[in-house]
Coordinates of C-alpha atoms in Angstrom, one line a residue:
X90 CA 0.0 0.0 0.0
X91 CA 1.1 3.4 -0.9
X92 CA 2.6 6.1 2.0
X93 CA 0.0 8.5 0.3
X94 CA -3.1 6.9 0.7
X95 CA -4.2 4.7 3.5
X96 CA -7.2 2.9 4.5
X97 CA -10.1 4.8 6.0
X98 CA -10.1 6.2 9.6
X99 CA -13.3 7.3 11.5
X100 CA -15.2 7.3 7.9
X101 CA -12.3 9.1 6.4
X102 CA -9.9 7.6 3.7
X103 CA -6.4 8.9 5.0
X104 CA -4.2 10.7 2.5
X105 CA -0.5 11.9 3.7
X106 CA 1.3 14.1 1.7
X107 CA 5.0 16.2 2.3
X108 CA 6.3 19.7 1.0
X109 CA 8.5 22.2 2.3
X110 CA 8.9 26.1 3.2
X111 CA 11.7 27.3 1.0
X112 CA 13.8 30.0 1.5
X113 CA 16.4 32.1 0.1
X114 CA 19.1 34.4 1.7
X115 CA 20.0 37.2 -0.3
X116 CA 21.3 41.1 -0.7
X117 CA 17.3 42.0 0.0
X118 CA 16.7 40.3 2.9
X119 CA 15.7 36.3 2.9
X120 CA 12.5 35.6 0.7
X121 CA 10.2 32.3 1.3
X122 CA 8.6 30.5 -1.8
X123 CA 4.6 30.8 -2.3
X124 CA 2.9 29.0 -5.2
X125 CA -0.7 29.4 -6.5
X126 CA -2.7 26.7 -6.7
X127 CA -5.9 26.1 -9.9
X128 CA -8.2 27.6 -7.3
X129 CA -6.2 31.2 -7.1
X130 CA -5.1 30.0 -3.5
X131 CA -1.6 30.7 -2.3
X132 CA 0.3 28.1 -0.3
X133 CA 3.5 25.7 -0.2
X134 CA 4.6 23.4 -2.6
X135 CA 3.6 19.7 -1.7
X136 CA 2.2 16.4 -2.6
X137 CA 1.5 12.5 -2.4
X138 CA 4.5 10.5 -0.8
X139 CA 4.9 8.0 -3.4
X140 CA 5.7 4.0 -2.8
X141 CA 8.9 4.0 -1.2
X142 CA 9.6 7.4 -0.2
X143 CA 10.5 8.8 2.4
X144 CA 8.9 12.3 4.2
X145 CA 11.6 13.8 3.0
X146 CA 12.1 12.1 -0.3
X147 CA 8.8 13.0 -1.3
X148 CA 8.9 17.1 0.3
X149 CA 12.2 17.4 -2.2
X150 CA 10.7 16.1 -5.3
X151 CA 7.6 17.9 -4.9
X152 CA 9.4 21.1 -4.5
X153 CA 11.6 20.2 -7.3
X154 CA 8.2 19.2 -9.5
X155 CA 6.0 21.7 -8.6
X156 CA 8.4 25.0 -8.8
X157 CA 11.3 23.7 -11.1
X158 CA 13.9 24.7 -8.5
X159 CA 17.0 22.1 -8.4
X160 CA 16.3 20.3 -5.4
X161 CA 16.9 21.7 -2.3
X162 CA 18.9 21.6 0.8
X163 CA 17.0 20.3 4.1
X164 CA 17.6 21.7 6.9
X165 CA 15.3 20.8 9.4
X166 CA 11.6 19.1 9.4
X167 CA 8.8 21.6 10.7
X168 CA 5.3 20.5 12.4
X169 CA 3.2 18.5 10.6
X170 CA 0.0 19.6 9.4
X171 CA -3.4 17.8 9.1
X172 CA -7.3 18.6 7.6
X173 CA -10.4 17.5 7.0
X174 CA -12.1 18.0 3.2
X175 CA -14.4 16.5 0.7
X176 CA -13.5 15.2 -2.7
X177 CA -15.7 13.4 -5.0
X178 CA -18.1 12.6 -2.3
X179 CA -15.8 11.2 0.1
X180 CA -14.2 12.7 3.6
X181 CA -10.3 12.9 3.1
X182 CA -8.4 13.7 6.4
X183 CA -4.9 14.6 5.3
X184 CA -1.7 14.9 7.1
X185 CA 1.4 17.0 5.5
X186 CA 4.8 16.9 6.6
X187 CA 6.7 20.0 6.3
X188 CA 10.7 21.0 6.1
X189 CA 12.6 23.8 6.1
X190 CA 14.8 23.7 2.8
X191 CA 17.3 26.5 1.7
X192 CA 17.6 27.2 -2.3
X193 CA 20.6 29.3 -3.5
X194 CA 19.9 28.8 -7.3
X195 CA 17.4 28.8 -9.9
X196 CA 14.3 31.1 -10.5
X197 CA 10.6 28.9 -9.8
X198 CA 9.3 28.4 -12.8
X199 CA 5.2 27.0 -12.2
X200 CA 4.3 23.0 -12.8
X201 CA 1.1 24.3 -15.0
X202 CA 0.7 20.6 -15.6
X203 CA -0.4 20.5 -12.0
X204 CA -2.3 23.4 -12.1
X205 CA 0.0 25.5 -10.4
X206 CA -0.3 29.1 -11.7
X207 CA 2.6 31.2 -10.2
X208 CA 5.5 31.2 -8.0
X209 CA 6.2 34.0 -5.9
X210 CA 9.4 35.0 -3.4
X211 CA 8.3 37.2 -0.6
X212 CA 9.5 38.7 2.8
X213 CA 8.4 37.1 5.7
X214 CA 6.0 39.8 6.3
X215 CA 4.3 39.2 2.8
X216 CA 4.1 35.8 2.8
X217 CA 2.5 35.3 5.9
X218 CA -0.3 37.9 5.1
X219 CA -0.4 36.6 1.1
X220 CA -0.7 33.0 2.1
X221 CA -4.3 31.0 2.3
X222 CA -4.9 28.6 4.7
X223 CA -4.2 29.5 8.6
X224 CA -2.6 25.9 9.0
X225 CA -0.1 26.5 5.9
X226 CA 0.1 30.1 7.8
X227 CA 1.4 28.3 10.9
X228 CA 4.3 26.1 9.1
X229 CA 5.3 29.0 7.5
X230 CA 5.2 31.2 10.8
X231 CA 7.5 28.2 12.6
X232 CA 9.9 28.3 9.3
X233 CA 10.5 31.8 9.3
X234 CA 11.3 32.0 13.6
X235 CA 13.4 29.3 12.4
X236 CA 15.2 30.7 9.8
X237 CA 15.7 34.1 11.9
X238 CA 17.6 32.2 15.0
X239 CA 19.7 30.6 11.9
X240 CA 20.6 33.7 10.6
X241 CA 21.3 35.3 13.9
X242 CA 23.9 32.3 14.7

C-alpha cells in the first residue's frame, strides 16, 4: 500500500502528503517561496508521498516538480499539518509533513501541468499575510522564527 493513501479512519480515507517552506538568503533580505494553486489559492509546494519514499524524499521532489527549482537543501523538518475536506463525495483527512529547505539557485518556474499558476518569493511579512490557509500560515510562521535564529547564529 502506498505512503499517500491509506485505509479509512473514522469514515475518512487517509491521504498523507509532504512539501516544504523554502527560502532564500540574499542582498534584499531572505524571501520564502509561495505557489498558487488552480483555485487562485496561495500556499507551499507539496504532494502525495509515493511508494517508497521517504517524508523527506517525497517534500524534495515535490518542491523540485511543482516550482522547477534544483532540489533543495533540508535543513530541518517543521510540524506537521493535518485537515479535514471532501473530494468526489468522500471525507479525506490529510496529514502534511513539512521541512525547512534552503535554495541558493534557480528562479521557480510554475508545474502548469499540476495546475500550479505562479511562484512568488516574498519577505516574511508578505508571505504570511499573502498565504491562504491558517494551518499553511502556521508552518510558515514556525519556518520563518526558524530561519531568523539561523541567521542570527
Amino acid at each position: 500500500m502506498s505512503e499517500g493513501i491509506a485505509p479509512r479512519r473514522r469514515g475518512a480515507v487517509v491521504e498523507t502528503s509532504a512539501g516544504g517552506v523554502v527560502f532564500r538568503r540574499g542582498p534584499g533580505g531572505t524571501r520564502y517561496l509561495l505557489i498558487r494553486d488552480p483555485y487562485g489559492n496561495w500556499g507551499l509546494p507539496k504532494g502525495h508521498v509515493e511508494d517508497s519514499e521517504s517524508y523527506e524524499e517525497a517534500a524534495r521532489r515535490e518542491v523540485t516538480e511543482e516550482t522547477g527549482l534544483p532540489r533543495p537543501r533540508v535543513v530541518r523538518a517543521l510540524p506537521a499539518i493535518d485537515w479535514y475536506f471532501r473530494s468526489g463525495g468522500r471525507l479525506i483527512h490529510k496529514t502534511c509533513h513539512f521541512y525547512l529547505m534552503e535554495s541558493v539557485s534557480g528562479e521557480p518556474v510554475p508545474q502548469e501541468a499540476e495546475g500550479i499558476t505562479a511562484c512568488a518569493w516574498e519577505h516574511a511579512d508578505a508571505a504570511l499575510a499573502t498565504i491562504t490557509y491558517d494551518n499553511a500560515r502556521a508552518v510558515l510562521k514556525a519556518a520563518t522564527e526558524l530561519v531568523e535564529e539561523l541567521n542570527a547564529a
